PDB file of C-alpha atoms in Angstrom:
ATOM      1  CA  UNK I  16     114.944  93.480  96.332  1.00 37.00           C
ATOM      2  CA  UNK I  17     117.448  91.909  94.276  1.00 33.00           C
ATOM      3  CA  UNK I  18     114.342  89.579  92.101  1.00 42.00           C
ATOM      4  CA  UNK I  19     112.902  92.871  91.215  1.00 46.00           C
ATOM      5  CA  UNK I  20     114.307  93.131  87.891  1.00 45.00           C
ATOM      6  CA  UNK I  21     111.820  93.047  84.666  1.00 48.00           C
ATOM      7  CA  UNK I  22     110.314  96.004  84.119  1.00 47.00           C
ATOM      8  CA  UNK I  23     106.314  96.480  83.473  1.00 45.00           C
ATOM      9  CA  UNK I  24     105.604  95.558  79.860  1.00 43.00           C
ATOM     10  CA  UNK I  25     107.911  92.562  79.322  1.00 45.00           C
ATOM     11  CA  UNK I  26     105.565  89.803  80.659  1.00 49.00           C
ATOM     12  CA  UNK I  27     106.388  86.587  78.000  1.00 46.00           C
ATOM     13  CA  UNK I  28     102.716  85.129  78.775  1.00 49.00           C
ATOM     14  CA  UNK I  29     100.384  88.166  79.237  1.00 47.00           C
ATOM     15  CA  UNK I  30      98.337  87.465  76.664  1.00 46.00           C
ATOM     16  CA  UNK I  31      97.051  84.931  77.748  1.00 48.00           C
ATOM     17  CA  UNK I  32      96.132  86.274  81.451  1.00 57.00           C
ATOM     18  CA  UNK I  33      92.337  86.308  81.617  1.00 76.00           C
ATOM     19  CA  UNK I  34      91.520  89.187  84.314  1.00 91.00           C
ATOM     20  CA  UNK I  35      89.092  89.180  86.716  1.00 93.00           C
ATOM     21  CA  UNK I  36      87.719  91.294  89.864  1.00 95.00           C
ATOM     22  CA  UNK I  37      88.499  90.331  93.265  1.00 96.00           C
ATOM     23  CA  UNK I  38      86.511  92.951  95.649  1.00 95.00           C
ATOM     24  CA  UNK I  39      88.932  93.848  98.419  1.00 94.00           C
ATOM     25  CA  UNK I  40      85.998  94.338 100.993  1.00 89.00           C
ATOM     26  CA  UNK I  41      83.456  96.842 100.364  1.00 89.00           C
ATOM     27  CA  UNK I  42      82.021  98.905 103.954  1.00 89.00           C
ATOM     28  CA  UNK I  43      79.601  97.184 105.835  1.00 90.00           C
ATOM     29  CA  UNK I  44      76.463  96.609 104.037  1.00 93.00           C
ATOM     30  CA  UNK I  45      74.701  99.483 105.740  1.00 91.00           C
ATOM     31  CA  UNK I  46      76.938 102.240 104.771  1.00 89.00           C
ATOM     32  CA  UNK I  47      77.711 100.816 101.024  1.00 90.00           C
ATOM     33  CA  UNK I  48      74.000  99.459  99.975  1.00 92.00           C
ATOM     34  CA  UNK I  49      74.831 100.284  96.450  1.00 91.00           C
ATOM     35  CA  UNK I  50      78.142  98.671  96.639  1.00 92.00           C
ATOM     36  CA  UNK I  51      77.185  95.444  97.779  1.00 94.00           C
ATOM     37  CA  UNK I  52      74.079  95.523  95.303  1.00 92.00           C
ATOM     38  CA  UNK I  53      76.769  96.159  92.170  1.00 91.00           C
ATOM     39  CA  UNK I  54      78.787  93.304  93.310  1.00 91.00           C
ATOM     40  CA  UNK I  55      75.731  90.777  93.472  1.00 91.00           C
ATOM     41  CA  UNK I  56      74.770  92.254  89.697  1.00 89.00           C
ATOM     42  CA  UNK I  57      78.543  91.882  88.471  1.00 86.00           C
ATOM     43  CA  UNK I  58      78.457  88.244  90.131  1.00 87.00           C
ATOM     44  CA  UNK I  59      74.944  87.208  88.194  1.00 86.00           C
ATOM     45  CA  UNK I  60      76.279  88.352  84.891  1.00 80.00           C
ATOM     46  CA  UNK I  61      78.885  85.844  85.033  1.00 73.00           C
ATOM     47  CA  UNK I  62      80.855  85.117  83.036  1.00 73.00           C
ATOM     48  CA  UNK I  63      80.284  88.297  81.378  1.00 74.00           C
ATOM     49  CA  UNK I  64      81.812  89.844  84.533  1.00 78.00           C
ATOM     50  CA  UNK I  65      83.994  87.773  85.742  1.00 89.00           C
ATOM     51  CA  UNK I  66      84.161  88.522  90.102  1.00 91.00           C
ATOM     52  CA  UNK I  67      86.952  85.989  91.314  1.00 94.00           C
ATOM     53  CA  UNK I  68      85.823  86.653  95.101  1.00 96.00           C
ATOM     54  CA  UNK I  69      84.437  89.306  97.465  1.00 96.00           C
ATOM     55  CA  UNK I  70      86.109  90.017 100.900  1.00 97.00           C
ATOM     56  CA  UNK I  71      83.886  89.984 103.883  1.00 96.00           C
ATOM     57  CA  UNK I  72      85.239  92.206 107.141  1.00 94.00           C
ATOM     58  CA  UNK I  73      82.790  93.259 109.912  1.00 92.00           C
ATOM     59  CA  UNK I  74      85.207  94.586 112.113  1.00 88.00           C
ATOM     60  CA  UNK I  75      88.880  93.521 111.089  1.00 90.00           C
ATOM     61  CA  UNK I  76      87.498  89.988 111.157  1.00 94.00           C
ATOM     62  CA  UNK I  77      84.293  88.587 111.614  1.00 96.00           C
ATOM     63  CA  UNK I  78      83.095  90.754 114.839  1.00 94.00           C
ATOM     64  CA  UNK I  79      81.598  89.503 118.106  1.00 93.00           C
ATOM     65  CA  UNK I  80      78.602  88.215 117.237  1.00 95.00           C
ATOM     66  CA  UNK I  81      76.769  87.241 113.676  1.00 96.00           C
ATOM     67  CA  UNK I  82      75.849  90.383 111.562  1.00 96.00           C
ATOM     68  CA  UNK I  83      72.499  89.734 110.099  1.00 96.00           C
ATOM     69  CA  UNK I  84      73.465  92.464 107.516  1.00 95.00           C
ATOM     70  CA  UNK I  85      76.393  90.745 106.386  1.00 96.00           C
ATOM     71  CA  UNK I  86      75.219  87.233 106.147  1.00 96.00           C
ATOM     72  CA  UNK I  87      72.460  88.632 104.195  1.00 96.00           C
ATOM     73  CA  UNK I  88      75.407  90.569 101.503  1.00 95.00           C
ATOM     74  CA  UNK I  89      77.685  87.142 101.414  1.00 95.00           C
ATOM     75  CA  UNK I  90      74.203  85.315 101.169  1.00 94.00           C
ATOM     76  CA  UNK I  91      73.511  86.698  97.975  1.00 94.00           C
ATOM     77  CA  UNK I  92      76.741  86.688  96.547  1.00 93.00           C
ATOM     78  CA  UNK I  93      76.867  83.021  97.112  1.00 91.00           C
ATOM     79  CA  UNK I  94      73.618  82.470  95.550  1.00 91.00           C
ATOM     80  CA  UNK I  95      75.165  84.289  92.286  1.00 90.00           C
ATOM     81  CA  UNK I  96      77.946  82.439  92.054  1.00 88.00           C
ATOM     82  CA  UNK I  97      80.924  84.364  93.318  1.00 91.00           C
ATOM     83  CA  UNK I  98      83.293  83.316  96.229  1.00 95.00           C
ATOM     84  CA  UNK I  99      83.217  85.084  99.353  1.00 97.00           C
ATOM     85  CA  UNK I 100      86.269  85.295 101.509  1.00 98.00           C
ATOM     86  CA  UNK I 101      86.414  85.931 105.530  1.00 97.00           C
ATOM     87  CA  UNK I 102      89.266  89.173 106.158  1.00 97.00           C
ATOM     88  CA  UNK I 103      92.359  87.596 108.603  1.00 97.00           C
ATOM     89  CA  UNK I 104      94.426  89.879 109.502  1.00 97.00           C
ATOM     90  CA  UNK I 105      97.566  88.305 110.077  1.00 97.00           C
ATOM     91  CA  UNK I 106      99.643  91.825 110.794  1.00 96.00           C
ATOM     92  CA  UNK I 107     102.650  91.078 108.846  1.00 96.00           C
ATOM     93  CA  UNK I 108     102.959  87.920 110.963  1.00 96.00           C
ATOM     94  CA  UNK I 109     102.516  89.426 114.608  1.00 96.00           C
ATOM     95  CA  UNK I 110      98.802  87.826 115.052  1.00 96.00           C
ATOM     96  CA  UNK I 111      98.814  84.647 117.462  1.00 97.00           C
ATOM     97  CA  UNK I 112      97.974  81.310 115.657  1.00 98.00           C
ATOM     98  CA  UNK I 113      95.043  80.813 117.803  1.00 97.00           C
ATOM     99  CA  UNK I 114      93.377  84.106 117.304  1.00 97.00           C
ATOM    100  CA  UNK I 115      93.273  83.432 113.982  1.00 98.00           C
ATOM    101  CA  UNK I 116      91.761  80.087 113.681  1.00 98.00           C
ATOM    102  CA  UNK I 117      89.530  81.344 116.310  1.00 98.00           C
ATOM    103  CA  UNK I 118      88.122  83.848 113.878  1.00 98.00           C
ATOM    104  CA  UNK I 119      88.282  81.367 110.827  1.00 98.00           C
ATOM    105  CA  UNK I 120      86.222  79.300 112.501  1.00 98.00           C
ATOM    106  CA  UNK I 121      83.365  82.523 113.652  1.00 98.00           C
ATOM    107  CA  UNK I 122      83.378  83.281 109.294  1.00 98.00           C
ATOM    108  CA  UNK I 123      82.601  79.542 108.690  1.00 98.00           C
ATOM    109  CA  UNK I 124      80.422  78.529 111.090  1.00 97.00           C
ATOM    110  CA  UNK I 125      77.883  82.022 110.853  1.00 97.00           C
ATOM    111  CA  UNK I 126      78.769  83.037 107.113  1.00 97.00           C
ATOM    112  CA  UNK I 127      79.690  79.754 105.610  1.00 96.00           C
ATOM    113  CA  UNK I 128      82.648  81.931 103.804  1.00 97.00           C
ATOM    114  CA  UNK I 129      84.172  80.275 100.877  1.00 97.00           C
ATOM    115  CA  UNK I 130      87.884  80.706 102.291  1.00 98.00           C
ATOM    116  CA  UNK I 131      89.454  83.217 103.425  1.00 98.00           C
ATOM    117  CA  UNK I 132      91.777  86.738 102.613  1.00 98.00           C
ATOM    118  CA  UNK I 133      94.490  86.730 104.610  1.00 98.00           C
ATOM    119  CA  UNK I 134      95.261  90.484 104.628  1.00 97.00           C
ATOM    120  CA  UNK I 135      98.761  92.396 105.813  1.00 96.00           C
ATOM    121  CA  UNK I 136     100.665  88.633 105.183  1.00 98.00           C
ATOM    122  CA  UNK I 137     104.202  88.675 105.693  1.00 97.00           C
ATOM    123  CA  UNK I 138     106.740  88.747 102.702  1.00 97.00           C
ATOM    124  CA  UNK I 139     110.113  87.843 104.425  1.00 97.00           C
ATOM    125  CA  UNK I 140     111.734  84.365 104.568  1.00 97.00           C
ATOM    126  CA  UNK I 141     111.689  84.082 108.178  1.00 97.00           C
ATOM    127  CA  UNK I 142     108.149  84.401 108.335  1.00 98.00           C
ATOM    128  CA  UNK I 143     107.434  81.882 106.218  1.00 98.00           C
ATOM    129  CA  UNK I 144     107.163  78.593 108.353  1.00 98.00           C
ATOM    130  CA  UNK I 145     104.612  80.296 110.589  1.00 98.00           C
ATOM    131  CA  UNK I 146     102.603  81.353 107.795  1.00 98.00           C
ATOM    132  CA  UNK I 147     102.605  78.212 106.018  1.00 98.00           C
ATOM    133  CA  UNK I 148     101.294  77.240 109.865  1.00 98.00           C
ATOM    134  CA  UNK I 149      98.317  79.073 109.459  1.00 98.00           C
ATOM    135  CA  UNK I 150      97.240  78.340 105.911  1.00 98.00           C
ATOM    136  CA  UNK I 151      97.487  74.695 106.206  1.00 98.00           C
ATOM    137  CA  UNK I 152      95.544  74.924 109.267  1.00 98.00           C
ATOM    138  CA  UNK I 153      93.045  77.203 106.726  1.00 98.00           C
ATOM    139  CA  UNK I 154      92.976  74.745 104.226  1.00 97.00           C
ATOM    140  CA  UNK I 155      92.180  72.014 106.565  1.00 98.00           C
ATOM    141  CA  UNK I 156      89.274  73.919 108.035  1.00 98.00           C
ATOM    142  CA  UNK I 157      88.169  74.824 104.382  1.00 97.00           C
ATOM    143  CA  UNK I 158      89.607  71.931 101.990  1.00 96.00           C
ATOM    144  CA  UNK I 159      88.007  73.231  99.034  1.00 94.00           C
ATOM    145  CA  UNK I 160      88.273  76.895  99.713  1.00 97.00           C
ATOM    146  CA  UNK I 161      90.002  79.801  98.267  1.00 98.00           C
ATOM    147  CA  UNK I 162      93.282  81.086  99.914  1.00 98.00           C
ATOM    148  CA  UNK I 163      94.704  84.570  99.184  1.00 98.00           C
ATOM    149  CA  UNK I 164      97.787  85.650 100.597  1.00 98.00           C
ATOM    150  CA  UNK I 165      97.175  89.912 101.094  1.00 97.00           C
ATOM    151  CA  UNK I 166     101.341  90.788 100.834  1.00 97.00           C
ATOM    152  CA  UNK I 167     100.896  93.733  98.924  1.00 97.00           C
ATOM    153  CA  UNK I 168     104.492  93.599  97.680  1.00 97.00           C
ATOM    154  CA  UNK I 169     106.017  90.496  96.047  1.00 97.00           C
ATOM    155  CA  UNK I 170     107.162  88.220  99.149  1.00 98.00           C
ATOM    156  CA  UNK I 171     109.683  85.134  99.197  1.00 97.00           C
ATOM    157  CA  UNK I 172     109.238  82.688  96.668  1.00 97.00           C
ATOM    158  CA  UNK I 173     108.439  80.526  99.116  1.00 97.00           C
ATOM    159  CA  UNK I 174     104.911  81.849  99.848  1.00 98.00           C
ATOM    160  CA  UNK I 175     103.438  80.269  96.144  1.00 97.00           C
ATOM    161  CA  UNK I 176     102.567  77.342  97.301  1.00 96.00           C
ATOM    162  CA  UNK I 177     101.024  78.651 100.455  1.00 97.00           C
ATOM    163  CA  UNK I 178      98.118  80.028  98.791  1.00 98.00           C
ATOM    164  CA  UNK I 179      95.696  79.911  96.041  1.00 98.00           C
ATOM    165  CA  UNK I 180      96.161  83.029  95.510  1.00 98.00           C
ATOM    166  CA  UNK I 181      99.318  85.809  96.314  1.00 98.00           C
ATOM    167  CA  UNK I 182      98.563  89.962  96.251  1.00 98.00           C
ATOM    168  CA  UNK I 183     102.023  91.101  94.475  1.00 98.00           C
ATOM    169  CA  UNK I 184     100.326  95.111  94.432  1.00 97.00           C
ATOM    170  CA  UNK I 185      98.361  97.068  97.024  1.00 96.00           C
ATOM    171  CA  UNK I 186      99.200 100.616  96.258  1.00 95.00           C
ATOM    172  CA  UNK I 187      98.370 103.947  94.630  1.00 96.00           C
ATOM    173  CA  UNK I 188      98.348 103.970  90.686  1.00 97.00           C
ATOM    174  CA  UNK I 189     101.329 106.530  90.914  1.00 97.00           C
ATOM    175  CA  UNK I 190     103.741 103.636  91.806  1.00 97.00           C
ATOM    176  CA  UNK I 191     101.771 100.680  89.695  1.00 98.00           C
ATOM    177  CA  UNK I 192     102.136 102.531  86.500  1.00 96.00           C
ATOM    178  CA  UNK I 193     106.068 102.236  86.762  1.00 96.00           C
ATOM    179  CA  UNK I 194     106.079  98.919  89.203  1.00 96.00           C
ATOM    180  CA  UNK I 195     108.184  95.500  88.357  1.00 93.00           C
ATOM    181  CA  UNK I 196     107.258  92.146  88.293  1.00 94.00           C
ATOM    182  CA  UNK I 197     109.549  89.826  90.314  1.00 95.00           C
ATOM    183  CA  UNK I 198     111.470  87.686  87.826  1.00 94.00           C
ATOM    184  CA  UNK I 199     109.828  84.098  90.421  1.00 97.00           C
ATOM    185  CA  UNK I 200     106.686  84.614  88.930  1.00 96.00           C
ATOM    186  CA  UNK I 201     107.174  83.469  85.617  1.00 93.00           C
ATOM    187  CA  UNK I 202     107.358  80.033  87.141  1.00 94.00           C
ATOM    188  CA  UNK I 203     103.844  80.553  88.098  1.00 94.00           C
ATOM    189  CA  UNK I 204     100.649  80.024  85.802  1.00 90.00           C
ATOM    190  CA  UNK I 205      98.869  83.257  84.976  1.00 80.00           C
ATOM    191  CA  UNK I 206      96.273  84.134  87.414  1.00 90.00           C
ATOM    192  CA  UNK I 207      98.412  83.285  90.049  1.00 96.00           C
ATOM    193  CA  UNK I 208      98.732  87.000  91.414  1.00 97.00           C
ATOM    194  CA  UNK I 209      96.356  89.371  92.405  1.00 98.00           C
ATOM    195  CA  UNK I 210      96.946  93.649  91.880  1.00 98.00           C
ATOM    196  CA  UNK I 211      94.582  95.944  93.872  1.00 97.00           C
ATOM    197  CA  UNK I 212      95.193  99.873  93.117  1.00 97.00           C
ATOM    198  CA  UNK I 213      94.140 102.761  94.539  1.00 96.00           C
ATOM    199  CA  UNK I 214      93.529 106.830  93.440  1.00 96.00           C
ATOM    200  CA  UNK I 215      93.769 105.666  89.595  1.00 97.00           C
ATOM    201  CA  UNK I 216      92.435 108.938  87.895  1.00 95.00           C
ATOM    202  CA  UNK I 217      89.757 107.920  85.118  1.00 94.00           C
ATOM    203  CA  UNK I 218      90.967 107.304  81.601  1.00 94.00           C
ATOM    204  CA  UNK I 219      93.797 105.142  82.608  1.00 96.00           C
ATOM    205  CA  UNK I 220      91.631 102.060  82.829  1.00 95.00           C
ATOM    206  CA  UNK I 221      93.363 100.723  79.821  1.00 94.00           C
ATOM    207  CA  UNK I 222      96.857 100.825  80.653  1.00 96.00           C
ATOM    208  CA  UNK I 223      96.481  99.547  84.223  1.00 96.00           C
ATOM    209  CA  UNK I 224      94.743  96.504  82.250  1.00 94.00           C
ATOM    210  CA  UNK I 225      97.775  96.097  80.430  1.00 93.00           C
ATOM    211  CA  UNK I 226     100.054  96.233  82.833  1.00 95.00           C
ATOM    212  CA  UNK I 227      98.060  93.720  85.256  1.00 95.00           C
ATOM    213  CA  UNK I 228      98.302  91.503  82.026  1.00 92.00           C
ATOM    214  CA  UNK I 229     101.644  91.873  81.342  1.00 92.00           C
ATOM    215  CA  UNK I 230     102.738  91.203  84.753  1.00 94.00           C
ATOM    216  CA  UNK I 231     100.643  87.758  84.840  1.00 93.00           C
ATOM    217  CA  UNK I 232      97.961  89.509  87.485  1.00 96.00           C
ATOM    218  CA  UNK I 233      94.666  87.274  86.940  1.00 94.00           C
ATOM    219  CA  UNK I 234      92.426  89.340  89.851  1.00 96.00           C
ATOM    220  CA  UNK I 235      92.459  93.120  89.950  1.00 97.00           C
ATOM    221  CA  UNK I 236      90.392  95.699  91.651  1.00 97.00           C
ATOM    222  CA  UNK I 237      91.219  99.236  90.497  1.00 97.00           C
ATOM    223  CA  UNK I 238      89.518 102.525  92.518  1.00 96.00           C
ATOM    224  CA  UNK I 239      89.609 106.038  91.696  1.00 96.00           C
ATOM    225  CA  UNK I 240      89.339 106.519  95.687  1.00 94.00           C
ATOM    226  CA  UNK I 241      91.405 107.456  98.151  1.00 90.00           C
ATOM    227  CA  UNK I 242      91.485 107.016 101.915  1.00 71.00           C
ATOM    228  CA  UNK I 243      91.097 111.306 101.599  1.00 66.00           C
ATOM    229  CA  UNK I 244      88.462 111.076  99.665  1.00 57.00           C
ATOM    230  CA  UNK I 245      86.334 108.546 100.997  1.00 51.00           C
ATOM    231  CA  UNK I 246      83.003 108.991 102.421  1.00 48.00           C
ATOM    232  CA  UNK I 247      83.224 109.173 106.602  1.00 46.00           C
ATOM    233  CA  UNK I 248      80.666 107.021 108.322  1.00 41.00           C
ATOM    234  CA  UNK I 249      78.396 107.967 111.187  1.00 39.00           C
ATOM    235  CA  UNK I 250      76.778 105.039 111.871  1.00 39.00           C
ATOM    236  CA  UNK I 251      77.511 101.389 113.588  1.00 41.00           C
ATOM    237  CA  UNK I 252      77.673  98.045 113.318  1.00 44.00           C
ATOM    238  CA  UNK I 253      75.147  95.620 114.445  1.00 43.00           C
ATOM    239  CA  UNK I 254      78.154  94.003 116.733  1.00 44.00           C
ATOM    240  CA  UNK I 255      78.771  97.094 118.154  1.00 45.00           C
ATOM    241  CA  UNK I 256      81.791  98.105 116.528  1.00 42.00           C
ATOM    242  CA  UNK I 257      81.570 101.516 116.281  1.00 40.00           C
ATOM    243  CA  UNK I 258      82.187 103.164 112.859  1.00 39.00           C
ATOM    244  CA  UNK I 259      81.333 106.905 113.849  1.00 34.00           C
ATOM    245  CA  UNK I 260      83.975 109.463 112.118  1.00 35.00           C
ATOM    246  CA  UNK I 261      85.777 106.879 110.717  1.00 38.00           C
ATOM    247  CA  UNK I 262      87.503 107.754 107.570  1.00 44.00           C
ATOM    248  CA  UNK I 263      87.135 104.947 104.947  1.00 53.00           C
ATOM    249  CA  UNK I 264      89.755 103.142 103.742  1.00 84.00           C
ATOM    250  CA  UNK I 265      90.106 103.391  99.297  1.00 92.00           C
ATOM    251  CA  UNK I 266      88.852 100.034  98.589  1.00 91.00           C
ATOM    252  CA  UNK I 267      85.723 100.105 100.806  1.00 89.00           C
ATOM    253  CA  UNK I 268      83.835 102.671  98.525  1.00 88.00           C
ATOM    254  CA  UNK I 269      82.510 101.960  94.434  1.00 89.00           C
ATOM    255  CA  UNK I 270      84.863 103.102  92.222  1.00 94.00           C
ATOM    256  CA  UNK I 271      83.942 106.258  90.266  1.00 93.00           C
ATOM    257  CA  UNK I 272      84.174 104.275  86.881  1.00 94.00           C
ATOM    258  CA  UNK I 273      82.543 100.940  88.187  1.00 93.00           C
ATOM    259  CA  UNK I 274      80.388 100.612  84.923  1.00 91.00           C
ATOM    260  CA  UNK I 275      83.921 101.165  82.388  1.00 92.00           C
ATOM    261  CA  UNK I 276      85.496  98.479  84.540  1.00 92.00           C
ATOM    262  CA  UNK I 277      82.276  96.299  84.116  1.00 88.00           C
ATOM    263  CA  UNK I 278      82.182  97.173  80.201  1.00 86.00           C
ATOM    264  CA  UNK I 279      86.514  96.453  80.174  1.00 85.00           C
ATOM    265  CA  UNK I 280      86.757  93.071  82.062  1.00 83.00           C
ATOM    266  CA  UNK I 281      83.303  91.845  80.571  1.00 67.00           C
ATOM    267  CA  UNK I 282      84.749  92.409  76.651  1.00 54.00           C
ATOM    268  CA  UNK I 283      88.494  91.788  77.579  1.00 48.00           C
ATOM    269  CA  UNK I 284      91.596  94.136  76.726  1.00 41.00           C
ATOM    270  CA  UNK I 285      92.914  93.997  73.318  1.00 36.00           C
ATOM    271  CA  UNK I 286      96.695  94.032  72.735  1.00 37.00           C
TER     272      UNK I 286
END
């Protein structure tokens, strides 16, 4: 892509990018008790720990029915402080409008979600007016909610001002150590983009900080895990959603170093 030119490390305003955690959506509640515990802890010790927002997916979206489990996680959560956001998946644009507000409206009206994550979002220019479809329709179901657009890449310019909130990075820590920062974004206040990275081997906690800072990334979430090896589950859902031999995805499982994160984003990154 032809705005992929500045290298990692040449961020003019990176110093003053105050990072924070944005949970990409733990496993359901009953398979990661531990997880969801640590994420209520990190969001009482604000600000010591600064968590931006936690993502909430039953089942690819908000499931069938209400998840007593799952209200009960995003319950407490709320109660310490921290956003919770309801997973859309928008499938790089091939999801029907009205399946989506249908689910929007499920994650507000049984888990009273704080906005919403809209993961696999188109990057492209073409898909733009539709998406800016859906996220004003968000905004007008949540007017003082959070909006994160899940690219994973950096998209069209265009797609800013469609969220609160854009995910420029959703990829192993083999590419992110050596990945560019679209020239656009220098237009945009810092905190503006969010980085999540996977299989990041311990002891490179440091750098990764850096180079989220450097590249104006405001909400991280960085895992030693890998979709290999994360824990399989043999259990279900309450909504029926079966979850039996299903291999986890990397961000659904606590990272191996969760306390040096904790201690790193609590005390800041010096430079």
């Amino acid at each position: 892509m032809p705005h992929l030119t500045t290298p990692a490390g040449t961020r003019r305003y990176a110093a003053a990018t105050t990072v924070g955690l944005g949970a990409p959506g733990y496993a359901h509640p009953l398979l990661a008790p531990l997880e969801w515990a640590s994420l209520a802890s990190a969001a009482a010790a604000r600000p010591a720990t600064p968590l931006h927002w936690s993502v909430l997916n039953i089942a690819n979206g908000p499931g069938i029915r209400p998840d007593p489990h799952c209200l009960e996680a995003a319950g407490r959560l709320r109660n310490a402080g921290s956003r919770v956001l309801g997973h859309l998946d928008l499938a790089h644009g091939a999801r029907p409008f009205g399946e989506l507000v249908s689910d929007a409206h499920r994650y507000l009206d049984w888990y009273q979600v704080d906005g919403f994550y809209a993961d696999r979002a188109p990057a492209g220019p073409s898909a733009l007016p539709p998406t800016r479809r859906i996220t004003a329709t968000l905004r007008a179901l949540r007017p003082e909610g959070h909006l994160v657009l899940g690219h994973g890449t950096h998209p069209h310019p265009g797609y800013a001002e469609a969220a609160d909130q854009l995910v420029t990075f959703n990829g192993p820590w083999s590419e992110y150590r050596w990945s560019q920062v679209a020239e656009w974004t220098a237009d945009h206040e810092p905190g503006k983009f969010c980085h999540l990275v996977h299989g990041m081997p311990r002891g490179h906690l440091e750098e990764a900080l850096r180079i989220a800072r450097w590249q104006g990334a405001g909400t991280i979430w960085f895992t030693d895990r890998t979709a290999r090896t994360a824990r399989t589950a043999r259990t279900a859902c309450t909504d029926g959603t079966s979850l039996t031999d299903r291999t986890a995805a990397p961000f659904e499982a606590m990272p191996g170093y969760w306390d040096e994160i904790v201690s790193h984003i609590g005390h800041g990154v010096s430079e």
